[in-house]
Amino acid sequence: TSKTLLLIRNFGRMSGMSLVEQAKKAAAEAAVDNHVQDGFAVGVGSGSTVVYAVDRLAELVKTKGYKLQCVPTSFQARELIISNGLNLSDLERNPVLDVAIDGADEVDKDMNLIKGGGGCLTQEKIVAANSKSFVVIADFRKLSETLGTKWTKGIPIEVIPMAYKPVQKKIQEKFGGEAVLRMAKAKAGPLVTDNNNLILDWKFTTAPSSWQDVNQELMMIPGVVDTGLFIKMAEKAYFGMENGEVETRG
Ligand code: ABF
């Protein structure tokens, strides 16, 4: 109810939580409450919004005695699962997941996503693709009408290290714009993914008319492992809004 939402908001303010953090938390909790059931195998995404989802999973285990198997999408997700005392599993033991819950960098009106700002796109896509349902959680800043209008840091593309130069050239020649090698925060060298690969962030100049076609063409370039374009994969998205409410798509 709106009263409850107001209470949550006020509590957030009192605890010094920013509006964005409150929004992430609200989206994550709504998604877990609506999509996770006892006995589920759950794909655990990466990023800061997922932290709230894992908190909620741990709460369900403690308070309701839920038995869950959790499959991580990254080193960070693995650590989160372990530190919250959840059961750590993998796709060998749970090749079919009941649900995967993950953040996104942008979600368009057709529920297509840009992901990979955190560099974990390949494992995130594998986990999402092997889940009966894939649920996205995000704050209001990620909502967009047309893909590529909100996330301006480029489309993340994971590449095999020895191929990064030719892949970079091919992307630029074929699609224009600039495919920039992502550097590690410390600037000591390129960012290395959990799969020991590199990331190119493709900053396009004009948005393509079909992201699906572009994604297929990118995937055909030898050396490309995967892209941060998640086309027609998400079933439902939860957005924490500035007014404290949670909006859904899908
Ligand atoms: C991962 O984390 C992503 O693919 C996306 O890049 C990012 C979203 O992070 P946050 O929840 O911190 O905004 O899921």
Short mmCIF file of C-alpha atoms and ligand atoms in Angstrom, two decimals:
data_model
loop_
_atom_site.label_atom_id
_atom_site.label_comp_id
_atom_site.label_asym_id
_atom_site.label_seq_id
_atom_site.Cartn_x
_atom_site.Cartn_y
_atom_site.Cartn_z
CA THR A 1 0.00 0.00 0.00
CA SER A 2 1.09 3.61 -0.35
CA LYS A 3 1.30 3.88 3.44
CA THR A 4 3.80 1.03 3.56
CA LEU A 5 5.77 2.62 0.74
CA LEU A 6 5.89 5.88 2.63
CA LEU A 7 7.12 4.09 5.73
CA ILE A 8 9.84 2.35 3.74
CA ARG A 9 10.84 5.69 2.25
CA ASN A 10 10.98 7.43 5.60
CA PHE A 11 12.96 4.59 7.07
CA GLY A 12 15.37 4.89 4.17
CA ARG A 13 15.77 8.60 4.77
CA MET A 14 16.30 8.09 8.48
CA SER A 15 18.92 5.46 7.87
CA GLY A 16 20.70 7.81 5.47
CA MET A 17 20.10 5.64 2.43
CA SER A 18 20.04 7.62 -0.82
CA LEU A 19 16.99 7.62 -3.08
CA VAL A 20 18.83 5.46 -5.60
CA GLU A 21 19.80 2.89 -2.96
CA GLN A 22 16.24 2.80 -1.65
CA ALA A 23 15.02 2.25 -5.20
CA LYS A 24 17.47 -0.61 -5.78
CA LYS A 25 16.43 -2.25 -2.51
CA ALA A 26 12.70 -1.92 -3.23
CA ALA A 27 13.09 -3.44 -6.72
CA ALA A 28 15.26 -6.29 -5.47
CA GLU A 29 12.94 -7.20 -2.61
CA ALA A 30 9.83 -7.11 -4.80
CA ALA A 31 11.49 -9.38 -7.37
CA VAL A 32 12.65 -11.92 -4.79
CA ASP A 33 9.27 -11.93 -3.02
CA ASN A 34 7.37 -12.47 -6.28
CA HIS A 35 9.64 -14.93 -8.03
CA VAL A 36 11.49 -17.08 -5.49
CA GLN A 37 9.91 -20.11 -3.89
CA ASP A 38 11.12 -22.73 -1.45
CA GLY A 39 13.27 -25.37 -3.15
CA PHE A 40 14.28 -23.11 -6.05
CA ALA A 41 17.60 -23.06 -7.85
CA VAL A 42 18.33 -19.34 -8.23
CA GLY A 43 20.75 -17.60 -10.58
CA VAL A 44 22.40 -14.75 -8.72
CA GLY A 45 23.40 -11.74 -10.82
CA SER A 46 26.14 -9.19 -10.22
CA GLY A 47 26.32 -5.53 -9.33
CA SER A 48 25.11 -3.32 -6.50
CA THR A 49 21.34 -3.95 -6.87
CA VAL A 50 21.80 -7.70 -6.57
CA VAL A 51 23.32 -7.20 -3.10
CA TYR A 52 19.80 -6.35 -1.83
CA ALA A 53 18.34 -9.41 -3.56
CA VAL A 54 20.87 -11.67 -1.87
CA ASP A 55 20.05 -10.06 1.50
CA ARG A 56 16.41 -10.93 0.90
CA LEU A 57 17.25 -14.51 -0.13
CA ALA A 58 19.22 -14.93 3.09
CA GLU A 59 16.27 -13.53 5.04
CA LEU A 60 13.90 -16.07 3.45
CA VAL A 61 16.27 -18.88 4.35
CA LYS A 62 16.55 -17.69 7.96
CA THR A 63 12.96 -16.69 8.66
CA LYS A 64 10.99 -19.10 6.48
CA GLY A 65 13.39 -22.03 6.27
CA TYR A 66 13.59 -21.88 2.47
CA LYS A 67 16.01 -24.31 0.88
CA LEU A 68 17.67 -22.63 -2.07
CA GLN A 69 20.53 -23.48 -4.40
CA CYS A 70 22.34 -20.39 -5.66
CA VAL A 71 24.35 -20.23 -8.88
CA PRO A 72 26.61 -17.17 -9.20
CA THR A 73 27.24 -15.10 -12.34
CA SER A 74 30.61 -13.74 -11.20
CA PHE A 75 33.30 -13.80 -8.55
CA GLN A 76 31.36 -11.04 -6.75
CA ALA A 77 28.12 -13.05 -6.78
CA ARG A 78 29.96 -16.13 -5.51
CA GLU A 79 31.37 -14.12 -2.60
CA LEU A 80 27.93 -12.69 -1.85
CA ILE A 81 26.37 -16.16 -1.75
CA ILE A 82 29.10 -17.47 0.54
CA SER A 83 29.17 -14.49 2.89
CA ASN A 84 25.39 -14.67 3.32
CA GLY A 85 25.55 -18.34 4.21
CA LEU A 86 23.55 -19.43 1.15
CA ASN A 87 24.08 -22.75 -0.65
CA LEU A 88 26.57 -22.28 -3.45
CA SER A 89 25.79 -24.34 -6.53
CA ASP A 90 26.73 -24.34 -10.22
CA LEU A 91 25.33 -25.25 -13.62
CA GLU A 92 26.74 -28.77 -13.35
CA ARG A 93 24.58 -29.52 -10.35
CA ASN A 94 21.71 -27.27 -11.42
CA PRO A 95 21.76 -27.07 -15.22
CA VAL A 96 18.21 -25.70 -15.21
CA LEU A 97 17.53 -22.80 -12.87
CA ASP A 98 14.07 -21.82 -11.70
CA VAL A 99 14.81 -18.12 -11.82
CA ALA A 100 17.74 -15.77 -12.39
CA ILE A 101 17.71 -12.30 -10.85
CA ASP A 102 20.13 -9.71 -12.14
CA GLY A 103 20.71 -5.99 -12.55
CA ALA A 104 21.11 -4.10 -15.82
CA ASP A 105 22.65 -0.93 -17.16
CA GLU A 106 19.66 -0.09 -19.35
CA VAL A 107 16.24 -1.62 -20.00
CA ASP A 108 14.20 -0.49 -23.01
CA LYS A 109 10.46 -0.63 -23.51
CA ASP A 110 10.69 -4.08 -25.16
CA MET A 111 12.71 -5.38 -22.20
CA ASN A 112 15.92 -5.57 -24.17
CA LEU A 113 18.93 -4.85 -22.01
CA ILE A 114 22.44 -3.51 -22.01
CA LYS A 115 24.52 -5.29 -19.41
CA GLY A 116 28.18 -5.67 -18.66
CA GLY A 117 29.04 -2.37 -17.05
CA GLY A 118 30.47 -4.55 -14.31
CA GLY A 119 32.30 -6.77 -16.81
CA CYS A 120 30.36 -9.98 -15.96
CA LEU A 121 28.14 -10.18 -19.03
CA THR A 122 29.17 -13.63 -20.31
CA GLN A 123 28.40 -15.59 -17.17
CA GLU A 124 25.32 -13.44 -16.60
CA LYS A 125 24.03 -14.35 -20.06
CA ILE A 126 24.76 -18.06 -19.57
CA VAL A 127 22.94 -18.11 -16.25
CA ALA A 128 19.97 -16.11 -17.60
CA ALA A 129 19.74 -18.35 -20.67
CA ASN A 130 19.52 -21.44 -18.48
CA SER A 131 16.78 -20.14 -16.20
CA LYS A 132 13.08 -20.79 -16.60
CA SER A 133 12.60 -17.09 -15.97
CA PHE A 134 14.96 -14.15 -16.02
CA VAL A 135 14.00 -11.21 -13.81
CA VAL A 136 15.71 -7.81 -13.95
CA ILE A 137 16.04 -5.45 -11.00
CA ALA A 138 17.04 -1.83 -11.37
CA ASP A 139 16.53 1.70 -10.16
CA PHE A 140 14.70 4.42 -12.10
CA ARG A 141 17.88 5.62 -13.85
CA LYS A 142 18.00 2.47 -15.99
CA LEU A 143 14.59 2.85 -17.64
CA SER A 144 14.64 3.85 -21.28
CA GLU A 145 12.40 3.86 -24.32
CA THR A 146 15.07 3.09 -26.91
CA LEU A 147 18.10 0.97 -26.16
CA GLY A 148 21.35 2.88 -26.17
CA THR A 149 19.97 6.21 -25.02
CA LYS A 150 20.65 5.91 -21.28
CA TRP A 151 23.84 3.88 -21.00
CA THR A 152 26.42 6.04 -22.73
CA LYS A 153 29.57 4.11 -21.88
CA GLY A 154 29.23 1.83 -24.90
CA ILE A 155 28.07 -1.73 -25.52
CA PRO A 156 30.33 -4.07 -23.53
CA ILE A 157 31.79 -6.88 -25.60
CA GLU A 158 33.93 -9.63 -24.06
CA VAL A 159 36.83 -10.70 -26.28
CA ILE A 160 39.59 -13.29 -26.22
CA PRO A 161 42.79 -11.32 -25.38
CA MET A 162 44.82 -12.30 -28.48
CA ALA A 163 41.96 -11.10 -30.72
CA TYR A 164 41.16 -7.74 -29.17
CA LYS A 165 42.88 -5.61 -31.84
CA PRO A 166 41.33 -7.30 -34.91
CA VAL A 167 37.93 -7.40 -33.19
CA GLN A 168 38.26 -3.70 -32.36
CA LYS A 169 39.11 -2.93 -36.02
CA LYS A 170 36.28 -5.06 -37.40
CA ILE A 171 33.67 -3.47 -35.13
CA GLN A 172 34.79 0.04 -36.06
CA GLU A 173 34.92 -0.70 -39.79
CA LYS A 174 31.57 -2.47 -39.85
CA PHE A 175 29.52 -0.37 -37.47
CA GLY A 176 31.45 2.88 -37.02
CA GLY A 177 32.04 4.54 -33.68
CA GLU A 178 34.84 3.47 -31.39
CA ALA A 179 35.48 0.17 -29.59
CA VAL A 180 37.55 1.10 -26.56
CA LEU A 181 39.56 -1.38 -24.54
CA ARG A 182 38.30 -1.15 -20.96
CA MET A 183 41.04 -0.41 -18.46
CA ALA A 184 41.25 -1.61 -14.88
CA LYS A 185 40.35 1.04 -12.30
CA ALA A 186 43.95 1.32 -11.15
CA LYS A 187 44.91 2.04 -14.80
CA ALA A 188 47.78 -0.43 -14.54
CA GLY A 189 46.45 -2.30 -17.55
CA PRO A 190 43.29 -3.61 -19.16
CA LEU A 191 40.43 -4.95 -17.11
CA VAL A 192 40.55 -8.76 -17.05
CA THR A 193 37.20 -10.54 -16.73
CA ASP A 194 36.38 -13.53 -14.52
CA ASN A 195 36.98 -15.62 -17.66
CA ASN A 196 40.45 -14.10 -18.21
CA ASN A 197 39.27 -12.13 -21.22
CA LEU A 198 39.14 -8.43 -22.09
CA ILE A 199 36.25 -6.02 -22.61
CA LEU A 200 35.74 -3.65 -25.52
CA ASP A 201 33.19 -0.89 -24.95
CA TRP A 202 31.72 -0.07 -28.32
CA LYS A 203 30.63 3.57 -28.41
CA PHE A 204 28.39 3.79 -31.45
CA THR A 205 27.67 7.05 -33.20
CA THR A 206 24.22 6.19 -34.56
CA ALA A 207 21.98 3.69 -32.83
CA PRO A 208 21.20 0.76 -35.18
CA SER A 209 17.63 0.10 -36.27
CA SER A 210 17.89 -3.52 -35.11
CA TRP A 211 19.95 -4.34 -32.03
CA GLN A 212 19.14 -7.99 -32.61
CA ASP A 213 20.87 -7.95 -36.03
CA VAL A 214 23.83 -6.04 -34.64
CA ASN A 215 24.15 -8.52 -31.81
CA GLN A 216 24.12 -11.45 -34.23
CA GLU A 217 26.76 -9.82 -36.39
CA LEU A 218 28.96 -9.02 -33.40
CA MET A 219 28.71 -12.63 -32.25
CA MET A 220 29.96 -13.79 -35.68
CA ILE A 221 33.29 -11.99 -35.28
CA PRO A 222 35.95 -14.55 -34.33
CA GLY A 223 37.28 -13.68 -30.89
CA VAL A 224 34.03 -12.26 -29.56
CA VAL A 225 32.94 -14.32 -26.57
CA ASP A 226 29.66 -12.54 -25.90
CA THR A 227 28.05 -9.13 -25.85
CA GLY A 228 26.19 -7.10 -23.25
CA LEU A 229 23.14 -6.99 -25.51
CA PHE A 230 20.45 -9.15 -23.88
CA ILE A 231 17.76 -9.31 -26.53
CA LYS A 232 14.38 -10.86 -25.71
CA MET A 233 15.74 -12.64 -22.66
CA ALA A 234 14.10 -10.86 -19.74
CA GLU A 235 10.65 -11.95 -18.71
CA LYS A 236 9.97 -9.32 -16.08
CA ALA A 237 11.68 -6.16 -14.82
CA TYR A 238 11.27 -4.38 -11.49
CA PHE A 239 12.21 -0.72 -11.16
CA GLY A 240 12.48 1.13 -7.90
CA MET A 241 11.14 4.61 -8.62
CA GLU A 242 11.99 8.02 -7.18
CA ASN A 243 8.62 8.20 -5.43
CA GLY A 244 9.33 5.00 -3.50
CA GLU A 245 7.08 2.82 -5.64
CA VAL A 246 8.06 -0.20 -7.68
CA GLU A 247 7.14 -0.27 -11.37
CA THR A 248 7.21 -3.39 -13.46
CA ARG A 249 7.63 -4.18 -17.12
CA GLY A 250 6.80 -7.47 -18.80
C1 ABF B 1 25.47 -6.34 -13.64
O1 ABF B 1 25.70 -5.23 -12.85
C2 ABF B 1 25.44 -5.84 -14.97
O2 ABF B 1 25.48 -6.55 -16.09
C3 ABF B 1 25.27 -4.43 -14.97
O3 ABF B 1 26.38 -3.99 -15.66
C4 ABF B 1 25.39 -4.06 -13.55
C5 ABF B 1 24.28 -3.35 -12.91
O4 ABF B 1 24.80 -2.91 -11.72
P1 ABF B 1 24.08 -2.09 -10.63
O5 ABF B 1 23.03 -2.97 -10.06
O6 ABF B 1 25.20 -1.81 -9.67
O7 ABF B 1 23.56 -0.86 -11.29
O8 ABF B 1 24.32 -7.02 -13.35
#
